[in-house]
Amino acid sequence: AHFVAGGAFAEELSIASFVAPLAVIDIADRAAADPDAQLTPDDVLAWEAANGPLPAGAFVAMRSGWDARVEDPDAFLNPDGSGVLHFPGIHPE
Protein backbone atom coordinates (compact mmCIF):
# COMPACT_ATOMS: atom_id res chain seq x y z
CA ALA A 1 0.00 0.00 0.00
CA HIS A 2 2.96 2.30 0.54
CA PHE A 3 4.10 2.20 -3.07
CA VAL A 4 1.11 0.98 -5.10
CA ALA A 5 -2.13 2.92 -5.40
CA GLY A 6 -4.93 0.72 -4.09
CA GLY A 7 -2.44 -1.84 -2.76
CA ALA A 8 -3.27 -4.02 0.23
CA PHE A 9 -2.01 -3.22 3.71
CA ALA A 10 0.01 -5.86 5.60
CA GLU A 11 -2.89 -6.84 7.85
CA GLU A 12 -4.96 -7.61 4.74
CA LEU A 13 -2.45 -10.11 3.36
CA SER A 14 -2.43 -13.82 4.10
CA ILE A 15 0.61 -15.36 5.80
CA ALA A 16 1.16 -17.44 2.65
CA SER A 17 1.82 -14.25 0.67
CA PHE A 18 4.94 -13.65 2.79
CA VAL A 19 6.53 -17.00 1.87
CA ALA A 20 8.34 -17.33 -1.45
CA PRO A 21 11.42 -18.91 -3.00
CA LEU A 22 14.39 -16.58 -2.54
CA ALA A 23 17.01 -15.61 -5.12
CA VAL A 24 19.85 -13.39 -3.86
CA ILE A 25 21.74 -11.58 -6.61
CA ASP A 26 25.09 -10.21 -5.47
CA ILE A 27 26.33 -6.89 -6.87
CA ALA A 28 28.55 -6.06 -3.87
CA ASP A 29 31.79 -5.87 -5.87
CA ARG A 30 30.23 -3.45 -8.33
CA ALA A 31 28.64 -1.38 -5.53
CA ALA A 32 32.00 -1.13 -3.74
CA ALA A 33 33.45 0.53 -6.84
CA ASP A 34 30.33 2.52 -7.77
CA PRO A 35 27.88 3.58 -5.05
CA ASP A 36 25.25 4.21 -7.75
CA ALA A 37 25.44 0.61 -9.01
CA GLN A 38 22.11 -0.97 -9.90
CA LEU A 39 20.79 -4.50 -10.16
CA THR A 40 19.98 -4.83 -13.88
CA PRO A 41 18.15 -7.31 -16.10
CA ASP A 42 21.58 -8.57 -17.18
CA ASP A 43 22.32 -9.45 -13.54
CA VAL A 44 19.11 -11.47 -13.39
CA LEU A 45 19.97 -13.24 -16.65
CA ALA A 46 23.47 -14.03 -15.34
CA TRP A 47 21.97 -15.41 -12.12
CA GLU A 48 19.62 -17.60 -14.14
CA ALA A 49 22.50 -18.82 -16.34
CA ALA A 50 24.33 -19.95 -13.20
CA ASN A 51 21.35 -21.19 -11.17
CA GLY A 52 18.50 -21.98 -13.54
CA PRO A 53 15.29 -20.06 -14.09
CA LEU A 54 13.87 -18.03 -11.24
CA PRO A 55 11.15 -20.06 -9.54
CA ALA A 56 7.58 -18.89 -10.05
CA GLY A 57 6.70 -16.25 -7.49
CA ALA A 58 10.32 -15.84 -6.38
CA PHE A 59 11.44 -12.94 -4.22
CA VAL A 60 14.57 -11.43 -5.75
CA ALA A 61 16.88 -9.75 -3.24
CA MET A 62 19.91 -7.67 -4.09
CA ARG A 63 23.07 -8.06 -2.02
CA SER A 64 24.97 -4.79 -2.32
CA GLY A 65 27.27 -5.03 0.69
CA TRP A 66 25.77 -1.75 1.85
CA ASP A 67 24.78 -3.46 5.11
CA ALA A 68 28.35 -2.85 6.30
CA ARG A 69 27.43 0.86 6.49
CA VAL A 70 24.26 0.51 8.57
CA GLU A 71 25.90 1.70 11.80
CA ASP A 72 27.07 4.94 10.13
CA PRO A 73 24.11 6.94 8.73
CA ASP A 74 26.33 9.30 6.73
CA ALA A 75 28.18 6.41 5.08
CA PHE A 76 24.89 4.59 4.47
CA LEU A 77 23.19 7.57 2.79
CA ASN A 78 26.48 8.63 1.18
CA PRO A 79 25.58 12.25 0.29
CA ASP A 80 27.82 14.14 -2.10
CA GLY A 81 28.81 17.79 -1.65
CA SER A 82 25.42 18.92 -2.98
CA GLY A 83 23.49 16.63 -0.64
CA VAL A 84 22.52 14.16 -3.37
CA LEU A 85 22.42 10.63 -1.93
CA HIS A 86 24.37 7.83 -3.59
CA PHE A 87 23.67 4.16 -2.83
CA PRO A 88 22.96 0.95 -4.77
CA GLY A 89 19.51 0.23 -6.08
CA ILE A 90 17.43 -1.70 -8.56
CA HIS A 91 17.23 -0.52 -12.15
CA PRO A 92 13.66 0.28 -13.27
CA GLU A 93 13.86 -2.31 -16.07
mmCIF file of N, CA and C in Angstrom:
data_model
loop_
_atom_site.group_PDB
_atom_site.id
_atom_site.type_symbol
_atom_site.label_atom_id
_atom_site.label_comp_id
_atom_site.label_asym_id
_atom_site.label_seq_id
_atom_site.Cartn_x
_atom_site.Cartn_y
_atom_site.Cartn_z
ATOM 1 N N ALA A 1 0.824 -1.193 0.000
ATOM 2 C CA ALA A 1 0.000 0.000 0.000
ATOM 3 C C ALA A 1 0.866 1.254 0.000
ATOM 4 N N HIS A 2 2.105 1.135 0.459
ATOM 5 C CA HIS A 2 2.965 2.303 0.540
ATOM 6 C C HIS A 2 3.442 2.772 -0.840
ATOM 7 N N PHE A 3 3.530 1.862 -1.783
ATOM 8 C CA PHE A 3 4.098 2.204 -3.073
ATOM 9 C C PHE A 3 3.158 1.964 -4.248
ATOM 10 N N VAL A 4 2.014 1.329 -4.016
ATOM 11 C CA VAL A 4 1.106 0.981 -5.098
ATOM 12 C C VAL A 4 -0.278 1.524 -4.759
ATOM 13 N N ALA A 5 -0.789 2.379 -5.624
ATOM 14 C CA ALA A 5 -2.127 2.919 -5.404
ATOM 15 C C ALA A 5 -3.130 1.777 -5.313
ATOM 16 N N GLY A 6 -3.920 1.760 -4.263
ATOM 17 C CA GLY A 6 -4.927 0.721 -4.087
ATOM 18 C C GLY A 6 -4.363 -0.589 -3.579
ATOM 19 N N GLY A 7 -3.071 -0.606 -3.245
ATOM 20 C CA GLY A 7 -2.436 -1.836 -2.756
ATOM 21 C C GLY A 7 -2.955 -2.228 -1.385
ATOM 22 N N ALA A 8 -2.806 -3.510 -1.056
ATOM 23 C CA ALA A 8 -3.269 -4.025 0.227
ATOM 24 C C ALA A 8 -2.294 -3.650 1.339
ATOM 25 N N PHE A 9 -2.828 -3.433 2.525
ATOM 26 C CA PHE A 9 -2.012 -3.217 3.714
ATOM 27 C C PHE A 9 -1.603 -4.569 4.285
ATOM 28 N N ALA A 10 -0.545 -4.601 5.076
ATOM 29 C CA ALA A 10 0.012 -5.857 5.598
ATOM 30 C C ALA A 10 -1.043 -6.694 6.308
ATOM 31 N N GLU A 11 -1.896 -6.068 7.095
ATOM 32 C CA GLU A 11 -2.894 -6.835 7.850
ATOM 33 C C GLU A 11 -3.955 -7.466 6.945
ATOM 34 N N GLU A 12 -3.996 -7.051 5.692
ATOM 35 C CA GLU A 12 -4.958 -7.612 4.736
ATOM 36 C C GLU A 12 -4.386 -8.790 3.953
ATOM 37 N N LEU A 13 -3.108 -9.044 4.114
ATOM 38 C CA LEU A 13 -2.448 -10.109 3.356
ATOM 39 C C LEU A 13 -2.431 -11.410 4.145
ATOM 40 N N SER A 14 -2.518 -12.521 3.439
ATOM 41 C CA SER A 14 -2.434 -13.820 4.104
ATOM 42 C C SER A 14 -0.976 -14.121 4.431
ATOM 43 N N ILE A 15 -0.742 -14.946 5.432
ATOM 44 C CA ILE A 15 0.615 -15.357 5.801
ATOM 45 C C ILE A 15 1.311 -16.003 4.603
ATOM 46 N N ALA A 16 0.577 -16.757 3.805
ATOM 47 C CA ALA A 16 1.163 -17.439 2.647
ATOM 48 C C ALA A 16 1.777 -16.450 1.662
ATOM 49 N N SER A 17 1.274 -15.220 1.608
ATOM 50 C CA SER A 17 1.819 -14.250 0.670
ATOM 51 C C SER A 17 3.190 -13.732 1.098
ATOM 52 N N PHE A 18 3.622 -14.063 2.307
ATOM 53 C CA PHE A 18 4.937 -13.652 2.794
ATOM 54 C C PHE A 18 5.990 -14.746 2.636
ATOM 55 N N VAL A 19 5.616 -15.870 2.045
ATOM 56 C CA VAL A 19 6.531 -16.998 1.866
ATOM 57 C C VAL A 19 6.754 -17.189 0.373
ATOM 58 N N ALA A 20 8.021 -17.188 -0.035
ATOM 59 C CA ALA A 20 8.337 -17.327 -1.454
ATOM 60 C C ALA A 20 9.744 -17.888 -1.601
ATOM 61 N N PRO A 21 10.030 -18.519 -2.728
ATOM 62 C CA PRO A 21 11.422 -18.905 -2.998
ATOM 63 C C PRO A 21 12.272 -17.636 -3.057
ATOM 64 N N LEU A 22 13.506 -17.731 -2.599
ATOM 65 C CA LEU A 22 14.392 -16.576 -2.537
ATOM 66 C C LEU A 22 15.551 -16.733 -3.501
ATOM 67 N N ALA A 23 15.822 -15.681 -4.261
ATOM 68 C CA ALA A 23 17.006 -15.608 -5.116
ATOM 69 C C ALA A 23 17.778 -14.356 -4.700
ATOM 70 N N VAL A 24 19.011 -14.518 -4.262
ATOM 71 C CA VAL A 24 19.852 -13.388 -3.864
ATOM 72 C C VAL A 24 20.861 -13.140 -4.972
ATOM 73 N N ILE A 25 20.817 -11.952 -5.534
ATOM 74 C CA ILE A 25 21.739 -11.581 -6.614
ATOM 75 C C ILE A 25 22.741 -10.583 -6.039
ATOM 76 N N ASP A 26 24.007 -10.947 -6.122
ATOM 77 C CA ASP A 26 25.088 -10.212 -5.473
ATOM 78 C C ASP A 26 25.734 -9.223 -6.439
ATOM 79 N N ILE A 27 25.632 -7.928 -6.101
ATOM 80 C CA ILE A 27 26.332 -6.894 -6.874
ATOM 81 C C ILE A 27 27.312 -6.141 -5.969
ATOM 82 N N ALA A 28 27.725 -6.745 -4.864
ATOM 83 C CA ALA A 28 28.552 -6.064 -3.868
ATOM 84 C C ALA A 28 29.869 -5.553 -4.447
ATOM 85 N N ASP A 29 30.516 -6.327 -5.297
ATOM 86 C CA ASP A 29 31.788 -5.866 -5.872
ATOM 87 C C ASP A 29 31.576 -4.609 -6.712
ATOM 88 N N ARG A 30 30.526 -4.604 -7.493
ATOM 89 C CA ARG A 30 30.231 -3.446 -8.330
ATOM 90 C C ARG A 30 29.844 -2.236 -7.473
ATOM 91 N N ALA A 31 29.068 -2.466 -6.418
ATOM 92 C CA ALA A 31 28.643 -1.379 -5.534
ATOM 93 C C ALA A 31 29.818 -0.804 -4.744
ATOM 94 N N ALA A 32 30.819 -1.628 -4.442
ATOM 95 C CA ALA A 32 32.002 -1.129 -3.739
ATOM 96 C C ALA A 32 32.769 -0.134 -4.609
ATOM 97 N N ALA A 33 32.751 -0.361 -5.908
ATOM 98 C CA ALA A 33 33.451 0.526 -6.840
ATOM 99 C C ALA A 33 32.583 1.696 -7.294
ATOM 100 N N ASP A 34 31.260 1.511 -7.282
ATOM 101 C CA ASP A 34 30.327 2.524 -7.769
ATOM 102 C C ASP A 34 29.114 2.551 -6.860
ATOM 103 N N PRO A 35 29.008 3.554 -5.985
ATOM 104 C CA PRO A 35 27.882 3.582 -5.054
ATOM 105 C C PRO A 35 26.523 3.720 -5.731
ATOM 106 N N ASP A 36 26.501 4.099 -7.007
ATOM 107 C CA ASP A 36 25.246 4.209 -7.749
ATOM 108 C C ASP A 36 24.952 2.957 -8.569
ATOM 109 N N ALA A 37 25.659 1.862 -8.285
ATOM 110 C CA ALA A 37 25.437 0.607 -9.013
ATOM 111 C C ALA A 37 23.982 0.171 -8.866
ATOM 112 N N GLN A 38 23.491 -0.492 -9.910
ATOM 113 C CA GLN A 38 22.109 -0.970 -9.901
ATOM 114 C C GLN A 38 22.054 -2.440 -10.313
ATOM 115 N N LEU A 39 21.130 -3.158 -9.712
ATOM 116 C CA LEU A 39 20.790 -4.500 -10.162
ATOM 117 C C LEU A 39 20.062 -4.334 -11.490
ATOM 118 N N THR A 40 20.534 -5.006 -12.539
ATOM 119 C CA THR A 40 19.978 -4.826 -13.877
ATOM 120 C C THR A 40 19.385 -6.136 -14.394
ATOM 121 N N PRO A 41 18.621 -6.064 -15.484
ATOM 122 C CA PRO A 41 18.145 -7.305 -16.103
ATOM 123 C C PRO A 41 19.284 -8.249 -16.467
ATOM 124 N N ASP A 42 20.437 -7.711 -16.869
ATOM 125 C CA ASP A 42 21.580 -8.573 -17.179
ATOM 126 C C ASP A 42 22.055 -9.353 -15.955
ATOM 127 N N ASP A 43 21.963 -8.734 -14.772
ATOM 128 C CA ASP A 43 22.323 -9.449 -13.539
ATOM 129 C C ASP A 43 21.374 -10.624 -13.293
ATOM 130 N N VAL A 44 20.102 -10.391 -13.558
ATOM 131 C CA VAL A 44 19.112 -11.467 -13.385
ATOM 132 C C VAL A 44 19.388 -12.591 -14.389
ATOM 133 N N LEU A 45 19.665 -12.227 -15.629
ATOM 134 C CA LEU A 45 19.969 -13.240 -16.648
ATOM 135 C C LEU A 45 21.229 -14.021 -16.291
ATOM 136 N N ALA A 46 22.250 -13.345 -15.756
ATOM 137 C CA ALA A 46 23.472 -14.034 -15.343
ATOM 138 C C ALA A 46 23.185 -14.980 -14.181
ATOM 139 N N TRP A 47 22.342 -14.541 -13.239
ATOM 140 C CA TRP A 47 21.973 -15.409 -12.116
ATOM 141 C C TRP A 47 21.265 -16.658 -12.641
ATOM 142 N N GLU A 48 20.348 -16.461 -13.576
ATOM 143 C CA GLU A 48 19.622 -17.602 -14.141
ATOM 144 C C GLU A 48 20.565 -18.529 -14.917
ATOM 145 N N ALA A 49 21.540 -17.972 -15.606
ATOM 146 C CA ALA A 49 22.497 -18.815 -16.343
ATOM 147 C C ALA A 49 23.285 -19.697 -15.376
ATOM 148 N N ALA A 50 23.566 -19.186 -14.193
ATOM 149 C CA ALA A 50 24.333 -19.947 -13.202
ATOM 150 C C ALA A 50 23.463 -20.860 -12.349
ATOM 151 N N ASN A 51 22.189 -20.496 -12.146
ATOM 152 C CA ASN A 51 21.351 -21.194 -11.166
ATOM 153 C C ASN A 51 20.074 -21.801 -11.718
ATOM 154 N N GLY A 52 19.760 -21.534 -12.968
ATOM 155 C CA GLY A 52 18.504 -21.983 -13.538
ATOM 156 C C GLY A 52 17.465 -20.885 -13.442
ATOM 157 N N PRO A 53 16.326 -21.086 -14.076
ATOM 158 C CA PRO A 53 15.285 -20.056 -14.090
ATOM 159 C C PRO A 53 14.812 -19.690 -12.678
ATOM 160 N N LEU A 54 14.466 -18.431 -12.515
ATOM 161 C CA LEU A 54 13.872 -18.026 -11.245
ATOM 162 C C LEU A 54 12.600 -18.836 -11.020
ATOM 163 N N PRO A 55 12.396 -19.341 -9.812
ATOM 164 C CA PRO A 55 11.152 -20.061 -9.535
ATOM 165 C C PRO A 55 9.946 -19.131 -9.641
ATOM 166 N N ALA A 56 8.816 -19.677 -9.998
ATOM 167 C CA ALA A 56 7.580 -18.892 -10.055
ATOM 168 C C ALA A 56 7.340 -18.237 -8.699
ATOM 169 N N GLY A 57 7.010 -16.968 -8.718
ATOM 170 C CA GLY A 57 6.703 -16.250 -7.490
ATOM 171 C C GLY A 57 7.903 -15.935 -6.628
ATOM 172 N N ALA A 58 9.102 -16.052 -7.173
ATOM 173 C CA ALA A 58 10.319 -15.841 -6.384
ATOM 174 C C ALA A 58 10.428 -14.401 -5.902
ATOM 175 N N PHE A 59 11.033 -14.244 -4.740
ATOM 176 C CA PHE A 59 11.440 -12.945 -4.223
ATOM 177 C C PHE A 59 12.893 -12.765 -4.613
ATOM 178 N N VAL A 60 13.196 -11.702 -5.335
ATOM 179 C CA VAL A 60 14.571 -11.427 -5.747
ATOM 180 C C VAL A 60 15.132 -10.348 -4.827
ATOM 181 N N ALA A 61 16.212 -10.687 -4.137
ATOM 182 C CA ALA A 61 16.875 -9.746 -3.240
ATOM 183 C C ALA A 61 18.242 -9.391 -3.807
ATOM 184 N N MET A 62 18.616 -8.140 -3.633
ATOM 185 C CA MET A 62 19.915 -7.670 -4.092
ATOM 186 C C MET A 62 20.852 -7.601 -2.893
ATOM 187 N N ARG A 63 22.028 -8.203 -3.036
ATOM 188 C CA ARG A 63 23.070 -8.057 -2.018
ATOM 189 C C ARG A 63 24.057 -7.028 -2.541
ATOM 190 N N SER A 64 24.100 -5.874 -1.874
ATOM 191 C CA SER A 64 24.967 -4.791 -2.318
ATOM 192 C C SER A 64 26.195 -4.621 -1.443
ATOM 193 N N GLY A 65 26.198 -5.253 -0.264
ATOM 194 C CA GLY A 65 27.272 -5.034 0.687
ATOM 195 C C GLY A 65 27.084 -3.761 1.495
ATOM 196 N N TRP A 66 26.021 -3.016 1.181
ATOM 197 C CA TRP A 66 25.773 -1.748 1.854
ATOM 198 C C TRP A 66 25.433 -1.947 3.322
ATOM 199 N N ASP A 67 25.084 -3.163 3.714
ATOM 200 C CA ASP A 67 24.776 -3.456 5.110
ATOM 201 C C ASP A 67 25.954 -3.145 6.027
ATOM 202 N N ALA A 68 27.171 -3.162 5.500
ATOM 203 C CA ALA A 68 28.354 -2.845 6.300
ATOM 204 C C ALA A 68 28.337 -1.384 6.764
ATOM 205 N N ARG A 69 27.495 -0.558 6.157
ATOM 206 C CA ARG A 69 27.430 0.861 6.486
ATOM 207 C C ARG A 69 26.277 1.203 7.430
ATOM 208 N N VAL A 70 25.502 0.232 7.841
ATOM 209 C CA VAL A 70 24.264 0.508 8.566
ATOM 210 C C VAL A 70 24.492 1.234 9.899
ATOM 211 N N GLU A 71 25.629 1.041 10.521
ATOM 212 C CA GLU A 71 25.902 1.699 11.802
ATOM 213 C C GLU A 71 26.334 3.156 11.637
ATOM 214 N N ASP A 72 26.600 3.584 10.407
ATOM 215 C CA ASP A 72 27.066 4.939 10.132
ATOM 216 C C ASP A 72 26.106 5.597 9.137
ATOM 217 N N PRO A 73 25.134 6.366 9.626
ATOM 218 C CA PRO A 73 24.115 6.944 8.735
ATOM 219 C C PRO A 73 24.697 7.755 7.576
ATOM 220 N N ASP A 74 25.757 8.513 7.818
ATOM 221 C CA ASP A 74 26.334 9.303 6.729
ATOM 222 C C ASP A 74 26.925 8.401 5.655
ATOM 223 N N ALA A 75 27.613 7.342 6.061
ATOM 224 C CA ALA A 75 28.184 6.411 5.082
ATOM 225 C C ALA A 75 27.070 5.654 4.355
ATOM 226 N N PHE A 76 25.994 5.335 5.074
ATOM 227 C CA PHE A 76 24.887 4.589 4.465
ATOM 228 C C PHE A 76 24.182 5.442 3.406
ATOM 229 N N LEU A 77 23.875 6.686 3.737
ATOM 230 C CA LEU A 77 23.187 7.572 2.788
ATOM 231 C C LEU A 77 24.141 8.121 1.739
ATOM 232 N N ASN A 78 25.409 8.282 2.110
ATOM 233 C CA ASN A 78 26.481 8.635 1.181
ATOM 234 C C ASN A 78 26.186 9.897 0.360
ATOM 235 N N PRO A 79 25.874 11.028 1.050
ATOM 236 C CA PRO A 79 25.584 12.248 0.294
ATOM 237 C C PRO A 79 26.858 12.831 -0.328
ATOM 238 N N ASP A 80 26.693 13.435 -1.502
ATOM 239 C CA ASP A 80 27.824 14.142 -2.103
ATOM 240 C C ASP A 80 27.819 15.581 -1.588
ATOM 241 N N GLY A 81 28.691 16.411 -2.105
ATOM 242 C CA GLY A 81 28.808 17.789 -1.652
ATOM 243 C C GLY A 81 27.551 18.611 -1.837
ATOM 244 N N SER A 82 26.689 18.211 -2.733
ATOM 245 C CA SER A 82 25.422 18.917 -2.976
ATOM 246 C C SER A 82 24.262 18.323 -2.192
ATOM 247 N N GLY A 83 24.547 17.271 -1.412
ATOM 248 C CA GLY A 83 23.490 16.627 -0.636
ATOM 249 C C GLY A 83 22.743 15.540 -1.378
ATOM 250 N N VAL A 84 23.161 15.239 -2.607
ATOM 251 C CA VAL A 84 22.524 14.164 -3.370
ATOM 252 C C VAL A 84 23.016 12.829 -2.813
ATOM 253 N N LEU A 85 22.086 11.932 -2.522
ATOM 254 C CA LEU A 85 22.423 10.632 -1.932
ATOM 255 C C LEU A 85 22.875 9.655 -3.016
ATOM 256 N N HIS A 86 23.856 8.823 -2.659
ATOM 257 C CA HIS A 86 24.375 7.827 -3.590
ATOM 258 C C HIS A 86 24.440 6.479 -2.882
ATOM 259 N N PHE A 87 23.660 5.513 -3.373
ATOM 260 C CA PHE A 87 23.667 4.159 -2.833
ATOM 261 C C PHE A 87 23.105 3.212 -3.879
ATOM 262 N N PRO A 88 23.426 1.927 -3.768
ATOM 263 C CA PRO A 88 22.964 0.948 -4.772
ATOM 264 C C PRO A 88 21.451 0.828 -4.789
ATOM 265 N N GLY A 89 20.947 0.400 -5.939
ATOM 266 C CA GLY A 89 19.510 0.225 -6.079
ATOM 267 C C GLY A 89 19.174 -0.767 -7.172
ATOM 268 N N ILE A 90 17.923 -0.779 -7.534
ATOM 269 C CA ILE A 90 17.425 -1.696 -8.560
ATOM 270 C C ILE A 90 17.011 -0.871 -9.765
ATOM 271 N N HIS A 91 17.541 -1.234 -10.908
ATOM 272 C CA HIS A 91 17.234 -0.524 -12.149
ATOM 273 C C HIS A 91 15.751 -0.680 -12.469
ATOM 274 N N PRO A 92 15.098 0.367 -12.985
ATOM 275 C CA PRO A 92 13.661 0.283 -13.274
ATOM 276 C C PRO A 92 13.273 -0.843 -14.240
ATOM 277 N N GLU A 93 14.190 -1.232 -15.130
ATOM 278 C CA GLU A 93 13.856 -2.309 -16.072
ATOM 279 C C GLU A 93 13.756 -3.634 -15.361
#
